[in-house]
Tab-separated table of C-alpha atoms in Angstrom:
chain	number	residue	atom	x	y	z
A	1	UNK	CA	79.328	244.416	115.518
A	2	UNK	CA	77.283	245.983	113.734
A	3	UNK	CA	77.222	245.150	109.672
A	4	UNK	CA	77.825	248.398	107.531
A	5	UNK	CA	76.482	248.404	103.725
A	6	UNK	CA	78.412	250.069	101.591
A	7	UNK	CA	77.808	251.577	98.151
A	8	UNK	CA	78.511	249.928	94.744
A	9	UNK	CA	81.065	252.959	93.608
A	10	UNK	CA	83.340	251.774	97.056
A	11	UNK	CA	83.775	248.520	96.455
A	12	UNK	CA	84.601	249.540	92.514
A	13	UNK	CA	87.324	251.875	93.500
A	14	UNK	CA	88.582	249.379	96.860
A	15	UNK	CA	88.769	246.559	94.736
A	16	UNK	CA	90.317	248.964	91.825
A	17	UNK	CA	92.864	250.439	93.783
A	18	UNK	CA	94.508	246.851	94.723
A	19	UNK	CA	94.124	245.366	91.029
A	20	UNK	CA	96.186	248.673	89.849
A	21	UNK	CA	97.969	248.008	93.084
A	22	UNK	CA	97.792	252.020	94.940
A	23	UNK	CA	97.116	250.181	97.409
A	24	UNK	CA	98.210	246.916	99.460
A	25	UNK	CA	94.983	244.291	100.519
A	26	UNK	CA	95.707	245.416	104.134
A	27	UNK	CA	96.738	249.266	103.646
A	28	UNK	CA	92.863	249.082	102.193
A	29	UNK	CA	91.897	246.845	105.427
A	30	UNK	CA	93.244	249.504	107.710
A	31	UNK	CA	92.696	252.675	106.078
A	32	UNK	CA	89.135	251.499	105.156
A	33	UNK	CA	88.061	248.977	108.520
A	34	UNK	CA	87.493	246.370	106.784
A	35	UNK	CA	87.825	242.679	107.225
A	36	UNK	CA	90.170	241.073	105.690
A	37	UNK	CA	87.544	238.887	104.904
A	38	UNK	CA	85.589	241.432	103.414
A	39	UNK	CA	87.824	242.325	101.523
A	40	UNK	CA	88.564	239.298	99.484
A	41	UNK	CA	84.404	238.105	98.879
A	42	UNK	CA	84.979	241.674	97.064
A	43	UNK	CA	88.041	240.878	95.095
A	44	UNK	CA	86.435	237.142	94.226
A	45	UNK	CA	83.676	239.171	93.039
A	46	UNK	CA	85.173	242.006	90.854
A	47	UNK	CA	88.082	239.164	89.353
A	48	UNK	CA	84.556	237.156	88.852
A	49	UNK	CA	82.152	239.773	87.058
A	50	UNK	CA	84.739	242.458	86.221
A	51	UNK	CA	82.768	245.785	86.218
A	52	UNK	CA	80.051	244.064	86.240
A	53	UNK	CA	80.355	243.487	90.645
A	54	UNK	CA	77.984	244.284	93.200
A	55	UNK	CA	74.939	244.578	90.598
A	56	UNK	CA	72.306	242.779	91.594
A	57	UNK	CA	71.811	239.404	89.704
A	58	UNK	CA	68.912	239.137	86.597
A	59	UNK	CA	66.286	237.265	87.379
A	60	UNK	CA	67.675	234.930	84.455
A	61	UNK	CA	71.344	234.423	85.503
A	62	UNK	CA	72.508	231.988	87.863
A	63	UNK	CA	73.505	233.000	91.616
A	64	UNK	CA	76.722	232.432	92.692
A	65	UNK	CA	75.622	229.599	94.568
A	66	UNK	CA	73.626	228.027	91.680
A	67	UNK	CA	76.989	228.424	90.134
A	68	UNK	CA	79.235	226.648	92.542
A	69	UNK	CA	77.277	223.839	92.860
A	70	UNK	CA	76.694	223.189	89.189
A	71	UNK	CA	80.412	223.396	89.176
A	72	UNK	CA	80.511	220.909	91.904
A	73	UNK	CA	78.168	218.520	89.839
A	74	UNK	CA	80.538	217.985	87.532
A	75	UNK	CA	83.337	217.639	89.070
A	76	UNK	CA	81.500	214.573	90.410
A	77	UNK	CA	80.611	213.435	87.562
A	78	UNK	CA	83.949	213.774	86.287
A	79	UNK	CA	85.758	211.577	89.342
A	80	UNK	CA	83.264	209.359	88.545
A	81	UNK	CA	84.513	208.969	84.860
A	82	UNK	CA	87.696	209.088	85.393
A	83	UNK	CA	87.103	205.712	88.766
A	84	UNK	CA	85.824	204.321	86.067
A	85	UNK	CA	88.492	204.196	84.239
A	86	UNK	CA	90.583	203.233	87.073
A	87	UNK	CA	88.406	200.561	88.115
A	88	UNK	CA	88.889	199.719	84.513
A	89	UNK	CA	92.416	199.516	84.524
A	90	UNK	CA	92.792	197.047	87.284
A	91	UNK	CA	90.186	194.625	86.449
A	92	UNK	CA	92.089	193.746	83.262
A	93	UNK	CA	96.331	194.058	85.160
A	94	UNK	CA	94.119	191.362	87.836
A	95	UNK	CA	93.040	189.196	84.717
A	96	UNK	CA	96.785	189.574	82.953
A	97	UNK	CA	98.114	188.544	85.976
A	98	UNK	CA	96.017	185.472	86.572
A	99	UNK	CA	96.632	184.391	83.320
A	100	UNK	CA	100.855	184.144	83.655
C-alpha cells in the first residue's frame, strides 16, 4: 500500500468537519479514502494541539513521544507512592491483630 501525504490544510478541514458535526467519522473515511486509524490519529492531534496541529514541532517543544514518556513516568511514580501507603496500612493492621 502506498503512503499518501496530505496537506496540513486538508487534515484540518477533515477534522473540523467532524468536530462541527458536518460529517461523521465513517462518512469522512469513505469520502476521502482514509483509514479509520489515520483519521483517529488526526483527531487526537487536533484535540491536543487545536489549530496548531499538523505543524512541525518546534525544536524547544517536546515531541509527542517525549510527552508520553514523561506522562508514564509520572504515573509510575504515583503508583509507587500509593503502594507505599498501602504497605504501611497493611503493616499497621498486621501489628494491631498481633496485639489483640
